[in-house]
Short mmCIF file of C-alpha atoms in Angstrom, two decimals:
data_model
loop_
_atom_site.label_atom_id
_atom_site.label_comp_id
_atom_site.label_asym_id
_atom_site.label_seq_id
_atom_site.Cartn_x
_atom_site.Cartn_y
_atom_site.Cartn_z
CA UNK A 1 -0.02 0.26 0.22
CA UNK A 2 2.87 2.37 1.11
CA UNK A 3 4.40 1.54 -2.65
CA UNK A 4 1.12 2.58 -4.37
CA UNK A 5 0.76 5.54 -2.44
CA UNK A 6 4.44 6.71 -3.04
CA UNK A 7 4.36 5.71 -6.50
CA UNK A 8 0.76 8.22 -7.03
CA UNK A 9 2.74 10.78 -5.41
CA UNK A 10 5.50 10.60 -7.89
CA UNK A 11 3.18 10.76 -10.27
CA UNK A 12 1.43 13.59 -9.08
CA UNK A 13 4.98 15.71 -8.66
CA UNK A 14 5.86 14.82 -12.15
CA UNK A 15 2.72 15.89 -13.72
CA UNK A 16 2.48 19.17 -11.64
CA UNK A 17 6.31 19.92 -12.80
CA UNK A 18 5.35 19.11 -16.52
CA UNK A 19 2.14 21.52 -16.05
CA UNK A 20 4.56 24.22 -14.74
CA UNK A 21 6.68 23.78 -17.54
CA UNK A 22 4.02 24.08 -20.09
CA UNK A 23 2.81 27.24 -18.49
CA UNK A 24 6.03 28.78 -18.58
CA UNK A 25 6.60 28.42 -21.91
CA UNK A 26 3.24 29.28 -22.97
CA UNK A 27 4.18 32.63 -21.28
CA UNK A 28 7.24 33.05 -22.86
CA UNK A 29 6.89 36.61 -24.23
CA UNK A 30 9.28 37.91 -26.83
CA UNK A 31 7.24 40.81 -28.09
CA UNK A 32 8.80 43.94 -27.80
CA UNK A 33 7.14 47.61 -27.68
CA UNK A 34 6.90 49.01 -31.14
CA UNK A 35 8.09 52.61 -32.19
CA UNK A 36 4.27 53.99 -31.81
CA UNK A 37 4.83 52.85 -27.98
CA UNK A 38 1.02 53.82 -26.95
CA UNK A 39 -0.39 51.09 -29.86
CA UNK A 40 1.32 48.00 -30.70
CA UNK A 41 -0.50 46.25 -33.23
CA UNK A 42 1.09 42.75 -34.03
CA UNK A 43 -1.42 41.53 -35.93
CA UNK A 44 -1.69 44.62 -38.59
CA UNK A 45 -5.42 44.83 -37.79
CA UNK A 46 -5.66 48.59 -36.61
CA UNK A 47 -6.11 51.22 -39.30
CA UNK A 48 -3.95 54.07 -39.25
CA UNK A 49 -6.13 56.88 -38.26
CA UNK A 50 -7.34 54.96 -35.01
CA UNK A 51 -3.64 54.40 -34.19
CA UNK A 52 -2.83 57.72 -34.55
CA UNK A 53 -5.51 58.84 -32.48
CA UNK A 54 -4.52 56.40 -29.76
CA UNK A 55 -0.87 57.45 -30.11
CA UNK A 56 -1.72 61.35 -29.61
CA UNK A 57 -4.02 60.60 -26.60
CA UNK A 58 -1.61 58.33 -24.91
CA UNK A 59 0.87 61.12 -25.22
CA UNK A 60 -1.23 63.79 -23.80
CA UNK A 61 -2.41 61.50 -21.02
CA UNK A 62 1.42 61.02 -19.97
CA UNK A 63 2.71 64.31 -20.40
CA UNK A 64 -0.21 65.60 -18.22
CA UNK A 65 -0.56 62.85 -15.67
CA UNK A 66 2.48 60.93 -15.85
CA UNK A 67 0.74 57.79 -16.27
CA UNK A 68 1.42 55.56 -19.18
CA UNK A 69 -1.24 53.66 -21.36
CA UNK A 70 -0.66 51.00 -24.01
CA UNK A 71 -2.80 48.81 -26.21
CA UNK A 72 -1.58 45.54 -27.30
CA UNK A 73 -3.22 43.80 -30.12
CA UNK A 74 -1.98 40.11 -30.84
CA UNK A 75 -3.31 37.28 -33.36
CA UNK A 76 -3.37 34.60 -30.66
CA UNK A 77 -1.86 33.95 -27.28
CA UNK A 78 -0.83 30.88 -28.27
CA UNK A 79 -2.50 28.84 -25.85
CA UNK A 80 -1.42 31.13 -22.94
CA UNK A 81 -3.62 32.00 -19.95
CA UNK A 82 -4.10 35.91 -20.73
CA UNK A 83 -3.91 37.10 -17.23
CA UNK A 84 -0.47 35.42 -17.35
CA UNK A 85 0.25 36.91 -20.70
CA UNK A 86 -0.74 40.36 -19.81
CA UNK A 87 0.99 40.73 -16.44
CA UNK A 88 4.15 39.42 -17.60
CA UNK A 89 3.79 41.95 -20.53
CA UNK A 90 3.03 44.78 -18.45
CA UNK A 91 6.04 43.90 -16.19
CA UNK A 92 8.60 43.34 -19.01
CA UNK A 93 8.03 46.63 -20.54
CA UNK A 94 7.59 48.36 -17.42
CA UNK A 95 4.60 50.18 -18.20
CA UNK A 96 4.08 53.40 -15.99
CA UNK A 97 6.26 55.54 -14.05
CA UNK A 98 9.14 53.97 -11.56
CA UNK A 99 8.11 54.35 -8.05
CA UNK A 100 4.39 55.35 -8.88
CA UNK A 101 3.41 52.07 -10.77
CA UNK A 102 0.78 54.25 -12.75
CA UNK A 103 0.48 52.16 -16.06
CA UNK A 104 -2.59 50.77 -17.65
CA UNK A 105 -2.09 48.05 -20.50
CA UNK A 106 -5.09 46.82 -22.50
CA UNK A 107 -4.42 43.47 -24.30
CA UNK A 108 -6.75 42.11 -26.86
CA UNK A 109 -6.25 38.85 -28.58
CA UNK A 110 -8.14 38.68 -32.00
CA UNK A 111 -8.54 34.88 -32.89
CA UNK A 112 -8.91 33.88 -29.02
CA UNK A 113 -11.72 36.71 -28.63
CA UNK A 114 -10.54 37.55 -25.08
CA UNK A 115 -9.26 40.64 -23.41
CA UNK A 116 -7.32 41.60 -20.23
CA UNK A 117 -7.04 44.90 -18.76
CA UNK A 118 -3.52 45.45 -16.61
CA UNK A 119 -3.60 48.38 -14.44
CA UNK A 120 -0.67 49.39 -11.81
CA UNK A 121 -1.08 49.88 -8.03
CA UNK A 122 -1.02 53.88 -8.65
CA UNK A 123 -4.05 53.70 -10.98
CA UNK A 124 -6.57 51.52 -9.24
CA UNK A 125 -8.38 54.34 -7.55
CA UNK A 126 -9.76 55.22 -10.93
CA UNK A 127 -9.51 52.26 -12.81
CA UNK A 128 -10.98 49.64 -10.74
CA UNK A 129 -11.64 45.63 -12.23
CA UNK A 130 -15.46 46.27 -12.04
CA UNK A 131 -15.05 49.56 -13.95
CA UNK A 132 -12.75 48.19 -16.50
CA UNK A 133 -15.02 45.13 -17.11
CA UNK A 134 -17.94 47.43 -17.73
CA UNK A 135 -15.85 49.49 -20.25
CA UNK A 136 -14.73 46.59 -22.52
CA UNK A 137 -18.08 44.86 -22.40
CA UNK A 138 -19.37 48.30 -23.45
CA UNK A 139 -16.98 48.02 -26.65
CA UNK A 140 -18.06 44.31 -27.38
CA UNK A 141 -20.23 45.22 -30.32
CA UNK A 142 -17.75 46.99 -32.23
CA UNK A 143 -15.05 44.44 -31.80
CA UNK A 144 -17.86 41.72 -32.85
CA UNK A 145 -18.13 43.71 -36.23
CA UNK A 146 -14.61 43.65 -36.63
CA UNK A 147 -14.29 47.48 -36.02
CA UNK A 148 -11.19 46.92 -34.00
CA UNK A 149 -9.77 50.52 -34.43
CA UNK A 150 -13.39 52.05 -33.15
CA UNK A 151 -13.83 49.61 -30.32
CA UNK A 152 -9.86 50.46 -28.99
CA UNK A 153 -10.20 54.33 -29.57
CA UNK A 154 -13.66 53.68 -27.24
CA UNK A 155 -11.73 51.59 -24.81
CA UNK A 156 -8.55 53.95 -24.64
CA UNK A 157 -10.52 57.06 -24.48
CA UNK A 158 -12.91 56.07 -21.54
CA UNK A 159 -9.78 54.97 -19.71
CA UNK A 160 -7.78 58.13 -20.42
CA UNK A 161 -10.74 60.21 -19.26
CA UNK A 162 -11.11 58.51 -15.84
CA UNK A 163 -7.05 58.94 -15.37
CA UNK A 164 -7.51 62.50 -16.35
CA UNK A 165 -10.35 63.38 -14.04
CA UNK A 166 -8.56 61.57 -11.22
CA UNK A 167 -5.63 63.93 -11.66
CA UNK A 168 -7.69 66.96 -12.13
CA UNK A 169 -6.40 67.80 -15.70
CA UNK A 170 -8.45 68.07 -19.02
CA UNK A 171 -7.75 66.45 -22.21
CA UNK A 172 -7.62 68.25 -25.44
CA UNK A 173 -7.33 65.20 -27.88
CA UNK A 174 -9.95 62.93 -26.34
CA UNK A 175 -13.42 63.03 -28.37
CA UNK A 176 -14.96 60.32 -26.14
CA UNK A 177 -18.65 61.19 -26.30
CA UNK A 178 -20.31 58.11 -24.59
CA UNK A 179 -18.31 57.71 -21.08
CA UNK A 180 -18.76 54.70 -19.25
CA UNK A 181 -20.75 55.12 -15.65
CA UNK A 182 -18.32 54.03 -12.85
CA UNK A 183 -21.46 53.82 -10.33
CA UNK A 184 -23.60 51.07 -11.57
CA UNK A 185 -23.09 48.24 -9.55
CA UNK A 186 -21.98 44.59 -11.34
CA UNK A 187 -22.44 41.00 -10.47
CA UNK A 188 -19.03 39.48 -10.04
CA UNK A 189 -20.43 36.54 -12.30
CA UNK A 190 -20.90 39.18 -14.97
CA UNK A 191 -17.30 40.14 -14.55
CA UNK A 192 -16.18 36.64 -14.91
CA UNK A 193 -18.00 36.12 -18.14
CA UNK A 194 -16.84 39.22 -19.67
CA UNK A 195 -13.21 38.14 -18.93
CA UNK A 196 -13.93 35.11 -21.00
CA UNK A 197 -14.37 36.86 -24.50
CA UNK A 198 -14.78 39.80 -26.36
CA UNK A 199 -18.01 38.72 -28.18
#
């Protein structure tokens, strides 16, 4: 009996090590920030006008508040967990000012139809998990229609507006016309479902 238990324990440990190795490989990210900094489109799917708008707005947010925002679009996660992928990318790139941790990263995987918003501690007061879930869900119809540029503009603009208000500044380049309410309560189950897919 002891031999069987020991054998089962060994198998369990081996399986655990294999799972950890696969997970580490799946989140082995070699992406580098593009020259645009605020929009990093590795699928070539975002139109030029949308990219230019995001770059202009991202630059203004950073100049006026110090906060750094960036959007990342990939074709596929290649089997990686999106939470681990976004977190690792956020830390590898060092999004946000040192010592202030005021960065925000929006990750969208086109083929997987998934998204993730990674927020530094310095912005958690203005960008909560519940709020980011509602913002992304508001843009889901645009992504479903393959209007990826418009969808990212809506998301980026809404987050930029929230950061600006938190820092008592006005953004000249923000054309967001339909801000998302931060006061409406959301069922936690809703957040879980939203994180599973864009549409």
